[in-house]
mmCIF file of C-alpha atoms and ligand atoms in Angstrom:
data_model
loop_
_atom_site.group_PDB
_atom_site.id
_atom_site.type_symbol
_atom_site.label_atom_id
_atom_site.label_comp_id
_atom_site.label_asym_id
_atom_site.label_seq_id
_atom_site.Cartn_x
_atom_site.Cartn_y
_atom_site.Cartn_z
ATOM 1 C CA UNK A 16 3.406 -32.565 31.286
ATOM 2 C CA UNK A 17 5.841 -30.122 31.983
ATOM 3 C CA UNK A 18 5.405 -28.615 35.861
ATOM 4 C CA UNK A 19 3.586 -25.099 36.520
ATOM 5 C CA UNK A 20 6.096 -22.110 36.767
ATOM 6 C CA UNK A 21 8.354 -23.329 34.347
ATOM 7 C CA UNK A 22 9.456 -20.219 32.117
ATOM 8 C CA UNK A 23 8.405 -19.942 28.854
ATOM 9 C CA UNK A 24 12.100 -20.160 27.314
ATOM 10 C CA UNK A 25 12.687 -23.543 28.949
ATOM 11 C CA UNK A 26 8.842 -24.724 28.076
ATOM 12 C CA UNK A 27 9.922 -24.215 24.022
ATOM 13 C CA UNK A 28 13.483 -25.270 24.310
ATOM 14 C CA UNK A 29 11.891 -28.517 26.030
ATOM 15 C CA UNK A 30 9.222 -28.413 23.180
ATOM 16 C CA UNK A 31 12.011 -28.201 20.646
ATOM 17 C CA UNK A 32 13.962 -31.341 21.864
ATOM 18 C CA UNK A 33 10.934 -33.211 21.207
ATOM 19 C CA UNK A 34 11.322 -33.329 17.811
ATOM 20 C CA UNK A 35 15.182 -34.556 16.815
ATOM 21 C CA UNK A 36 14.888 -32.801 13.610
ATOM 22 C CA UNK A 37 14.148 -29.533 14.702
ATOM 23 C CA UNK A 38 16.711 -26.978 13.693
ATOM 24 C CA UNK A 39 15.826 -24.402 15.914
ATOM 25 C CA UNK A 40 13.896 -21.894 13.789
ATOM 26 C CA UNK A 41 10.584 -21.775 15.730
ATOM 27 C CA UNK A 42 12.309 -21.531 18.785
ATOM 28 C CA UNK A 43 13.731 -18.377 17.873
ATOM 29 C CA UNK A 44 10.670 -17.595 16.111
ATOM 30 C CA UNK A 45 8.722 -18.014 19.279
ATOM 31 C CA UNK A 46 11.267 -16.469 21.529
ATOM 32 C CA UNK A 47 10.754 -13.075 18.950
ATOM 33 C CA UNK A 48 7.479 -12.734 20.007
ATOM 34 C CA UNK A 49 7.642 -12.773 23.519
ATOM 35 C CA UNK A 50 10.460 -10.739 23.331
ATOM 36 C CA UNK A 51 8.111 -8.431 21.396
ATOM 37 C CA UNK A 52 5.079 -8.923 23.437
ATOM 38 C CA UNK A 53 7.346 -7.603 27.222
ATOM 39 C CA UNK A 54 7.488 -4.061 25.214
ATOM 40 C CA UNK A 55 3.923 -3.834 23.892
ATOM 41 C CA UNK A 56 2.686 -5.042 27.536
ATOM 42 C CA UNK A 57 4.774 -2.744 28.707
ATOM 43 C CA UNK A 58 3.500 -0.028 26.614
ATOM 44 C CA UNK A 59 -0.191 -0.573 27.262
ATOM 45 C CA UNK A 60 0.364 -0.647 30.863
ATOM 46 C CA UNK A 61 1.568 2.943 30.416
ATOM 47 C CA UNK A 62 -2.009 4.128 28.370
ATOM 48 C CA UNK A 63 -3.402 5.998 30.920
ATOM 49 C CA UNK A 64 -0.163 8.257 31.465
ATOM 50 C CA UNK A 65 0.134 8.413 27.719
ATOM 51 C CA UNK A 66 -2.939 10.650 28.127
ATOM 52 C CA UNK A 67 -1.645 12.670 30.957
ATOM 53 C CA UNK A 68 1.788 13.123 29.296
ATOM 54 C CA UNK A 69 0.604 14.124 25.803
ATOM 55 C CA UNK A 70 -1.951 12.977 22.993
ATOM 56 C CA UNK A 71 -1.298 11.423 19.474
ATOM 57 C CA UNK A 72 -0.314 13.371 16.887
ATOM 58 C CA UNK A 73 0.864 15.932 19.936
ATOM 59 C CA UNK A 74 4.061 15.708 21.593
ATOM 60 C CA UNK A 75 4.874 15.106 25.570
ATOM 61 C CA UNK A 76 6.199 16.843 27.903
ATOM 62 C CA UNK A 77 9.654 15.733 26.501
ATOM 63 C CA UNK A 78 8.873 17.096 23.325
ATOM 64 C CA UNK A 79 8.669 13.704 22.042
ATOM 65 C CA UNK A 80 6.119 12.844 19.262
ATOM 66 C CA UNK A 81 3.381 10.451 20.774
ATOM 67 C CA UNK A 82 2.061 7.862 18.883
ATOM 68 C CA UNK A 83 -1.022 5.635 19.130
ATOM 69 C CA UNK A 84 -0.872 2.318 20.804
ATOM 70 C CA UNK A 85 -1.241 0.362 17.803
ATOM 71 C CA UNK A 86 0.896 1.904 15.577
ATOM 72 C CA UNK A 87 3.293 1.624 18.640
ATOM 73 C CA UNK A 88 2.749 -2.718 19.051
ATOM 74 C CA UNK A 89 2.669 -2.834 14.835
ATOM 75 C CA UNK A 90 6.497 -1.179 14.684
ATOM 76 C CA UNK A 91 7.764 -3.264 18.190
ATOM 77 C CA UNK A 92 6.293 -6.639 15.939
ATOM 78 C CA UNK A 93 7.812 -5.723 12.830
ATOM 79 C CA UNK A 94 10.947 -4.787 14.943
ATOM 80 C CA UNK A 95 11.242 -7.969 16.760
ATOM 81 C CA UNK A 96 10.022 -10.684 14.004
ATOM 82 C CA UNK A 97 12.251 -8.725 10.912
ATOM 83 C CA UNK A 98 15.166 -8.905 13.171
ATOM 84 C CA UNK A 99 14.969 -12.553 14.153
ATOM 85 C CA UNK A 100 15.867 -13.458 10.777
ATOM 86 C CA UNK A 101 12.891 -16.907 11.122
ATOM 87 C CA UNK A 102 10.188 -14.898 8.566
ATOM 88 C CA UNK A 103 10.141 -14.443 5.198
ATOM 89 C CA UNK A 104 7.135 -12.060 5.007
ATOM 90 C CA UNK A 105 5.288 -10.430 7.667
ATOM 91 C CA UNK A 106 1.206 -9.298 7.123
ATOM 92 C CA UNK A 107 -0.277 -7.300 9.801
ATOM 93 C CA UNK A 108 -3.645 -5.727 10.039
ATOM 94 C CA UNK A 109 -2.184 -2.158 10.089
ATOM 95 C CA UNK A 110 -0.199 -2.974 7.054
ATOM 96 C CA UNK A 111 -2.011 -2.737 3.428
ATOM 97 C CA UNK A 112 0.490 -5.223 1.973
ATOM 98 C CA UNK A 113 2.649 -7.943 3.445
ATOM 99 C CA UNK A 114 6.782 -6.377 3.676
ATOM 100 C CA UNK A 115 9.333 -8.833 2.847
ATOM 101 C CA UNK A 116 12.207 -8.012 5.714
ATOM 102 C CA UNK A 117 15.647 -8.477 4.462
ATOM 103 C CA UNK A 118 17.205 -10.296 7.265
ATOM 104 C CA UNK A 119 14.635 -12.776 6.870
ATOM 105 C CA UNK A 120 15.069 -13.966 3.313
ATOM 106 C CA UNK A 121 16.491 -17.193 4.719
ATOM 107 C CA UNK A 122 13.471 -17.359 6.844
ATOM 108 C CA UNK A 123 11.020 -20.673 6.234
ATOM 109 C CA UNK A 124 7.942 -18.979 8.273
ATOM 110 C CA UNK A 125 5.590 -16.042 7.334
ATOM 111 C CA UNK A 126 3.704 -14.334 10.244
ATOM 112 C CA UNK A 127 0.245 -12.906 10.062
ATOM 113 C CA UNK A 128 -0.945 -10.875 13.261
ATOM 114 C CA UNK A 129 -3.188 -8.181 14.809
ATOM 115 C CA UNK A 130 -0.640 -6.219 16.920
ATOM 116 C CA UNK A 131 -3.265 -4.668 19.135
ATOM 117 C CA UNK A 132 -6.815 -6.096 18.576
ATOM 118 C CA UNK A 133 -9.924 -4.863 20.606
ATOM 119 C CA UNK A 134 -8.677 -0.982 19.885
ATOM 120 C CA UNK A 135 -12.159 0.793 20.972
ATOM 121 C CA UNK A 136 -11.228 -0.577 24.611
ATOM 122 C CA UNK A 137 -8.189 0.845 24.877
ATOM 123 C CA UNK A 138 -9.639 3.840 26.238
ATOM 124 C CA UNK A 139 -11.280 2.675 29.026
ATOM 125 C CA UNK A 140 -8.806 0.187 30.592
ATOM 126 C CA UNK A 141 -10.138 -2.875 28.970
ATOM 127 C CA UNK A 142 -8.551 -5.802 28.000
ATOM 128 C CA UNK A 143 -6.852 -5.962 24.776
ATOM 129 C CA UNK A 144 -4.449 -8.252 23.313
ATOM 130 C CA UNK A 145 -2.089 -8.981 20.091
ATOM 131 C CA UNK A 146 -2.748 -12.150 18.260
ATOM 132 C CA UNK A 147 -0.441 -14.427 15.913
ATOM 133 C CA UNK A 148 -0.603 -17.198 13.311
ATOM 134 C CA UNK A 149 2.496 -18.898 11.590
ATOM 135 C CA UNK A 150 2.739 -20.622 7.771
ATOM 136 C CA UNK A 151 5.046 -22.352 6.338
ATOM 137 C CA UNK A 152 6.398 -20.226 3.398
ATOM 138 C CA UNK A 153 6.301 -22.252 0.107
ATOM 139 C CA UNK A 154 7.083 -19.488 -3.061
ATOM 140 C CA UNK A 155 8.225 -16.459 -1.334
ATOM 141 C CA UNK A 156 5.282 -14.166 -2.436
ATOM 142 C CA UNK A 157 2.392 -12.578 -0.875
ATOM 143 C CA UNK A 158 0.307 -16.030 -1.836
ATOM 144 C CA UNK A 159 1.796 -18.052 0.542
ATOM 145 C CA UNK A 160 -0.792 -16.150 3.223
ATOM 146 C CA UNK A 161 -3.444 -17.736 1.177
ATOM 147 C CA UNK A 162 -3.145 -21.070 3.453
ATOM 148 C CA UNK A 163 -6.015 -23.088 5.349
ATOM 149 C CA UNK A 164 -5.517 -22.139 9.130
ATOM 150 C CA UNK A 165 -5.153 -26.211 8.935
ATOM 151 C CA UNK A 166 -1.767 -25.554 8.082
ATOM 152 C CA UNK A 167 -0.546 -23.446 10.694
ATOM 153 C CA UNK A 168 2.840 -24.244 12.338
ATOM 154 C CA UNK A 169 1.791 -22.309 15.572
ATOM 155 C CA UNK A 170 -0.668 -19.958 16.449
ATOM 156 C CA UNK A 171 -1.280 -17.825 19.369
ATOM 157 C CA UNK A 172 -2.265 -14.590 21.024
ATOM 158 C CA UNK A 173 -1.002 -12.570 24.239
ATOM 159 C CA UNK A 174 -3.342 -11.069 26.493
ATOM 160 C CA UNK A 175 -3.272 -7.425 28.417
ATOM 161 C CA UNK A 176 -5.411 -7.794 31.144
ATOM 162 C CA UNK A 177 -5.144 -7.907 35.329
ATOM 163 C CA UNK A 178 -2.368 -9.872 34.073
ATOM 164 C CA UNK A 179 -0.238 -10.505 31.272
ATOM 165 C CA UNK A 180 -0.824 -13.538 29.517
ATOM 166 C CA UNK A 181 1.040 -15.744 26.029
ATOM 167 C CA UNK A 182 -1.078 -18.562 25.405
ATOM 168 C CA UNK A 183 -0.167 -20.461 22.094
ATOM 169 C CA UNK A 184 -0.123 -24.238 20.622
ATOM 170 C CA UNK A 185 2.325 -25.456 18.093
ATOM 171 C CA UNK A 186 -0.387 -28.176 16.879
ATOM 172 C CA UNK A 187 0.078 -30.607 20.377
ATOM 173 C CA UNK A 188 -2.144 -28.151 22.781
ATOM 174 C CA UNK A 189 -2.292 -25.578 24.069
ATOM 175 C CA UNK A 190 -0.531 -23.914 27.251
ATOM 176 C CA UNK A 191 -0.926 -20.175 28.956
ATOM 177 C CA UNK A 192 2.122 -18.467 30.271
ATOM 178 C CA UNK A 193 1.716 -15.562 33.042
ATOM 179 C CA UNK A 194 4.414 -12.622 32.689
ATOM 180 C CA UNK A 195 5.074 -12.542 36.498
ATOM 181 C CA UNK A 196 6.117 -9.003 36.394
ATOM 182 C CA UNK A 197 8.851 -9.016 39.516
ATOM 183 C CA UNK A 198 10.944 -11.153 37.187
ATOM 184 C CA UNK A 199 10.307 -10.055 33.366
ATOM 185 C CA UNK A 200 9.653 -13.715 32.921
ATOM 186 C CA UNK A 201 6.898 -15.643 31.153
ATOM 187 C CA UNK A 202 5.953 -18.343 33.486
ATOM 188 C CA UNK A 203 3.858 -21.987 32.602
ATOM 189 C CA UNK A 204 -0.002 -20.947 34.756
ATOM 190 C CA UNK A 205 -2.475 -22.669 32.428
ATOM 191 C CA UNK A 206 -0.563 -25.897 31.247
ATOM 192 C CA UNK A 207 -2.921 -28.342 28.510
ATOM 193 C CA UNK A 208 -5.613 -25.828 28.515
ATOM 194 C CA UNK A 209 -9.141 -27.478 27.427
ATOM 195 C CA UNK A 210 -12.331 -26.335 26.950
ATOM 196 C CA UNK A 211 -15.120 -28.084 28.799
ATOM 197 C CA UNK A 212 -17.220 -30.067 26.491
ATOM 198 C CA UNK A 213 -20.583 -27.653 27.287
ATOM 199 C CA UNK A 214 -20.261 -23.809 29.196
ATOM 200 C CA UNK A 215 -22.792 -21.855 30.366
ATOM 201 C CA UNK A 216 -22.319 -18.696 28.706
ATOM 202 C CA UNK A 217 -22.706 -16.780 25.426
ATOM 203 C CA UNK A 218 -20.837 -14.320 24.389
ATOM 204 C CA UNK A 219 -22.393 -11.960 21.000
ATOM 205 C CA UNK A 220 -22.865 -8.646 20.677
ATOM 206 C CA UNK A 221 -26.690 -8.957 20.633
ATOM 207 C CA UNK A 222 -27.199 -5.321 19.438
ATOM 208 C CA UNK A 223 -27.067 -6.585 15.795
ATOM 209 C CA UNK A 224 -30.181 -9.733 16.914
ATOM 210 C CA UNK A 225 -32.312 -7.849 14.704
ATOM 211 C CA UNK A 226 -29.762 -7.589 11.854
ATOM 212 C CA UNK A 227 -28.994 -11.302 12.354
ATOM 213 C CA UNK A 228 -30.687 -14.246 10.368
ATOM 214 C CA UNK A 229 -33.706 -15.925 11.731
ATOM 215 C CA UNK A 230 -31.250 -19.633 12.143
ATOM 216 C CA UNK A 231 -29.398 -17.811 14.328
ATOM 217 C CA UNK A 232 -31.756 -16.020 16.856
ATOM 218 C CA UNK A 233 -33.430 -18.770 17.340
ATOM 219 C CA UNK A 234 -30.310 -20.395 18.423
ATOM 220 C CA UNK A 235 -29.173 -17.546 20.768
ATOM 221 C CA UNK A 236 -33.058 -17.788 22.081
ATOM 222 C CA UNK A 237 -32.546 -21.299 22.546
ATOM 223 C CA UNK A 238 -29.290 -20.857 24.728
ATOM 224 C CA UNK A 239 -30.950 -18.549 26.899
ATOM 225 C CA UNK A 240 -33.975 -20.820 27.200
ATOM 226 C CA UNK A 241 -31.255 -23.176 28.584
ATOM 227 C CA UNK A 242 -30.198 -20.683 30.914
ATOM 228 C CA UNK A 243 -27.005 -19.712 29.682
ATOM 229 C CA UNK A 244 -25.855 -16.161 30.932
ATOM 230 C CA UNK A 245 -24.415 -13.330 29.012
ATOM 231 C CA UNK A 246 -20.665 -11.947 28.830
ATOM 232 C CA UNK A 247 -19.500 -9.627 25.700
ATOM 233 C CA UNK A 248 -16.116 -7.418 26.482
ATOM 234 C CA UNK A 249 -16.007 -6.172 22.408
ATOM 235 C CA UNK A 250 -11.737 -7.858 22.970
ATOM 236 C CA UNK A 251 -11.771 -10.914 20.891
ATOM 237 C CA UNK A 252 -8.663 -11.968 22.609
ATOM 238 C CA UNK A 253 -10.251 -11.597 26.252
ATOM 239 C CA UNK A 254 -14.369 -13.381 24.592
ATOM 240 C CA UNK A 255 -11.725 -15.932 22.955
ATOM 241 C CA UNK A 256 -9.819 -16.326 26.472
ATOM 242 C CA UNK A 257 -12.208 -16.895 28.735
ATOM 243 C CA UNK A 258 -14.345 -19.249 26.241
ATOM 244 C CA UNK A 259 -11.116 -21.062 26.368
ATOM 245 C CA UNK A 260 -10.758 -21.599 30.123
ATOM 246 C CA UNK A 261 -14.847 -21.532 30.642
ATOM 247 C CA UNK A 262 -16.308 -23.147 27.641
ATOM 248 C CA UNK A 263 -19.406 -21.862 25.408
ATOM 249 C CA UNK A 264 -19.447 -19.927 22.923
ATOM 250 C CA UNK A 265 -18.440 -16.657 21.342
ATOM 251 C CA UNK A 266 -19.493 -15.322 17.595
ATOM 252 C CA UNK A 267 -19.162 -12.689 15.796
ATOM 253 C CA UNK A 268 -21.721 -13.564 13.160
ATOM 254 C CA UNK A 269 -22.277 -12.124 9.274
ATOM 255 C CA UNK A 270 -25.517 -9.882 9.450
ATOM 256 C CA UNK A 271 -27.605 -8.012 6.760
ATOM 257 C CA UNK A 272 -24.984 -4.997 7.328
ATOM 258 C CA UNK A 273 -21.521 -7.160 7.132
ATOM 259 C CA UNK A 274 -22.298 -9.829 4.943
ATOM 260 C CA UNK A 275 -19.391 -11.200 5.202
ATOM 261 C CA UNK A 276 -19.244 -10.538 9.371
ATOM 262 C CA UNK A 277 -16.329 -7.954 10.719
ATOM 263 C CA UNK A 278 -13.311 -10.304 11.970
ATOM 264 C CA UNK A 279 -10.616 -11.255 9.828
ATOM 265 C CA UNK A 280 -9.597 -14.809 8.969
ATOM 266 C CA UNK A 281 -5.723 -14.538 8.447
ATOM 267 C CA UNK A 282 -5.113 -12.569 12.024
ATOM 268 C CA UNK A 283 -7.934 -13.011 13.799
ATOM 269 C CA UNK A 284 -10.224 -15.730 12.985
ATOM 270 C CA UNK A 285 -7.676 -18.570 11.830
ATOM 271 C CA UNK A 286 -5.284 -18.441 14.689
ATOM 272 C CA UNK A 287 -7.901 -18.150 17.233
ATOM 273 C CA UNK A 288 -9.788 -20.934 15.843
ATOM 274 C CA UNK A 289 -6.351 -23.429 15.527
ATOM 275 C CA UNK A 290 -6.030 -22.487 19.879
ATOM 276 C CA UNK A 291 -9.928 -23.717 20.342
ATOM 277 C CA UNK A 292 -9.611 -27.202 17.958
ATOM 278 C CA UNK A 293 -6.391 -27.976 20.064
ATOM 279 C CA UNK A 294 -8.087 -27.364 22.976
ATOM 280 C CA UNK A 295 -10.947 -29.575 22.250
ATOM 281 C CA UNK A 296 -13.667 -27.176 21.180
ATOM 282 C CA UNK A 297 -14.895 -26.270 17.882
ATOM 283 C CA UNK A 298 -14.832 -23.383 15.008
ATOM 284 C CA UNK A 299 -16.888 -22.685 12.506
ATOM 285 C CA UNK A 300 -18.447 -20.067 9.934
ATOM 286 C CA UNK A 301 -21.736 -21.734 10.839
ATOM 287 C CA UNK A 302 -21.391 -24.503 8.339
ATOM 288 C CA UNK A 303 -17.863 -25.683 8.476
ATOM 289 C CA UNK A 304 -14.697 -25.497 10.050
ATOM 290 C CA UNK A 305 -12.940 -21.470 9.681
ATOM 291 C CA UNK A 306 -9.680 -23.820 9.847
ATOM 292 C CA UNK A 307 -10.784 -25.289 6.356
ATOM 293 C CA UNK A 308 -11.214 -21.826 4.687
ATOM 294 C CA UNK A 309 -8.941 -21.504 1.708
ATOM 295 C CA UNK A 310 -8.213 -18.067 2.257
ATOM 296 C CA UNK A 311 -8.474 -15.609 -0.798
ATOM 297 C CA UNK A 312 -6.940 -12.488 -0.467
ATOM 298 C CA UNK A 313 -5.117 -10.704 2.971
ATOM 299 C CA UNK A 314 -7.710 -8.969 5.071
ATOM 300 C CA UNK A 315 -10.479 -11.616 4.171
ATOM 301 C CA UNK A 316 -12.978 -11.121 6.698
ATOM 302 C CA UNK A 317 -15.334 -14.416 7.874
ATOM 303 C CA UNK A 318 -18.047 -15.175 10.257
ATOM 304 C CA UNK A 319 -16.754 -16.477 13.286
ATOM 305 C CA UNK A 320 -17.971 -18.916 15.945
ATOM 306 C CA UNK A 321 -15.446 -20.665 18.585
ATOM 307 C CA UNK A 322 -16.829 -22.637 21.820
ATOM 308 C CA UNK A 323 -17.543 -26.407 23.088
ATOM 309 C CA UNK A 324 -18.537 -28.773 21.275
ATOM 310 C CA UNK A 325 -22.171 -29.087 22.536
ATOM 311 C CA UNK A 326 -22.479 -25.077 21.763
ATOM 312 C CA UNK A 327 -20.913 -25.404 18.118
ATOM 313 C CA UNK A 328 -23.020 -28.564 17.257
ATOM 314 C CA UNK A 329 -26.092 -27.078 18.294
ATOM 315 C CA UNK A 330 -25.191 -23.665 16.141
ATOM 316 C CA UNK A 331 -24.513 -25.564 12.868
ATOM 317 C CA UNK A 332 -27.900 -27.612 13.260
ATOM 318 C CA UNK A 333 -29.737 -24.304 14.055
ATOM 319 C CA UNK A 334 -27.950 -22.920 10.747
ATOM 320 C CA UNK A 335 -27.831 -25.898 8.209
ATOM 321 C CA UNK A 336 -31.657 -26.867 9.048
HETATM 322 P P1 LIG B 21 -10.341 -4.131 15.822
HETATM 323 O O1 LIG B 21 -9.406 -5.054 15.082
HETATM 324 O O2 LIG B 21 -10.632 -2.860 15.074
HETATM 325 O O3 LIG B 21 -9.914 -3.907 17.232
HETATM 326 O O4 LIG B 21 -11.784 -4.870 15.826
HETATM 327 C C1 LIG B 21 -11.860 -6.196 16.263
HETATM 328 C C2 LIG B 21 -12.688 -6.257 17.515
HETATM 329 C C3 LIG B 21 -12.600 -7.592 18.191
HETATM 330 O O5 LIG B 21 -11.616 -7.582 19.193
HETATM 331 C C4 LIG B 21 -13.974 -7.754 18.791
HETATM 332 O O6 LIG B 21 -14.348 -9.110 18.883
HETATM 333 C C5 LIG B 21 -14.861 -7.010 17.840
HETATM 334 O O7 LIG B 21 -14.033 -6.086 17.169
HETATM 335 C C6 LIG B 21 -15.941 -6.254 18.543
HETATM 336 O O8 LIG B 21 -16.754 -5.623 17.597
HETATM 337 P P2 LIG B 21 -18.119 -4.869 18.020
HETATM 338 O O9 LIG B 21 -17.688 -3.604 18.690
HETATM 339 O O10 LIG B 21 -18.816 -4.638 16.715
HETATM 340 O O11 LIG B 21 -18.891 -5.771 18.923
HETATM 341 MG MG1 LIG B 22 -8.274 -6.575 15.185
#
């Protein structure tokens, strides 16, 4: 296992020589999004001045137009991943339609990602984060996005909170990199991160219980029956995060409202789910695995349920009975 502190540049290069036949591509894939995720991080630790120096749609003090956060992270990731050259097509949640760039049309990945996710805590100095999930292109058209999360090369999501975090798994685990800020570097904190087989907390937003099937509040009653204890930030990337590192389980569950429930599979749900099956915990809709999910069209939304195994087996017997 490679040794805690060890920068996240060495981590993939190591990673890389692992695999003889490996030409290099996700490396430079990989090293395009941390690259990209040192600006947004260094954006969002600016917010709060953003407010003081000038509103969006206003301009600053230097007469500068100021943009929104997100719009800011969606052009740094389309900046960084175009100009890597790695990706044939990029998808983003701010984006209607996936963009083809040109200096990727060599590229053998497409990227799908959420450049800022958890927007409505922006605001108040909450945790937010970016997320990440790489295919294999196979025609070179907007289709290719229509891939079980099964399939994903890599998949992973950086975190803006006390500290900077990267945490990602290229399909052998799944390791968590702190951006140690006196030396701009990424460094290995959470090596072979795994989820303990039962938690002790639940994480919903249980302001929709009454819009929720019966299945399912009889399993959140039973959890609290249990004694499991309550933590909801609204961030998927900080629920996902600490379900990761704590166990349980987090959901964000269809109701009679959102039928179809409100996170998306391609950016959100997919990736997050590949990060908590390498880690040893489960994902599902309620009935089967999100990673099985042949994906329809590009902003496909899905219920979503991630946590340990004794959480996620007790959910799907709740919910098939
Ligand atoms: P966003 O992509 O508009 O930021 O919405 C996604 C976020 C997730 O981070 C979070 O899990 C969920 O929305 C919270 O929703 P709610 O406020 O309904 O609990
Ligand atoms: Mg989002």
């Amino acid at each position: 296992m490679a040794k805690i502190g060890t920068d996240l540049n060495s981590f993939i290069l190591e990673e890389e020589r692992k695999h003889p036949d490996a030409t290099g591509s996700l490396t430079m894939a990989l090293m395009a999004i941390e690259a990209a995720a040192k600006k947004i991080a260094s954006h969002v630790r600016r917010a709060g001045l953003a407010d003081i120096l000038g509103k969006a749609g206003t301009t600053n003090v230097q007469g500068e137009e100021v943009q929104k956060l997100d719009v800011i992270s969606n052009n740094i990731m389309i900046e960084h991943l175009s100009a890597c050259g790695e990706f044939f097509a990029l998808a983003s949640e701010e984006l209607d339609e996936a963009i083809f760039p040109e200096e990727g049309k060599n590229g053998k990945y497409i990227i799908a990602f959420d450049p800022l996710d958890g927007s409505s805590n922006i605001d108040v100095n909450v945790s937010i984060g970016t997320i990440f999930s790489i295919q294999r292109k196979i025609n070179g058209t907007q289709e290719d996005f229509l891939q079980e999360g099964k399939n994903q090369i890599a998949a992973g999501y950086v975190i803006y909170g006390s500290s900077t975090m990267l945490v990602y798994s290229t399909g052998s685990g799944v390791n968590g990199f702190t951006l140690d800020p006196s030396v701009g570097m990424f460094l290995l904190s959470h090596p072979d991160i795994k989820l303990p087989e039962k938690g002790k907390i639940y994480s919903l937003n249980e302001s929709n219980y009454k819009k929720w099937d019966e299945p399912l509040r009889k399993y959140v009653d039973h959890l609290k029956d249990e004694g499991y204890t309550a933590r909801y930030i609204g961030s998927m990337v900080a629920d996902v995060h600490r379900t990761l590192i704590k166990g349980g389980m987090f959901g964000y569950p269809a109701d009679k409202k959102n039928v179809n429930g409100k996170l998306r599979l391609l950016y959100e749900a997919s990736p997050m789910a590949f990060l908590i099956e390498q880690a040893g915990g489960k994902s599902s809709t309620g009935k089967d695995s999100i990673l099985d999910i042949k994906p329809e069209k590009l902003h496909q939304r899905v219920p979503v349920f991630l946590g340990s195994k004794y959480e996620m087996d007790l959910l799907e017997k709740y919910m098939n009975e």
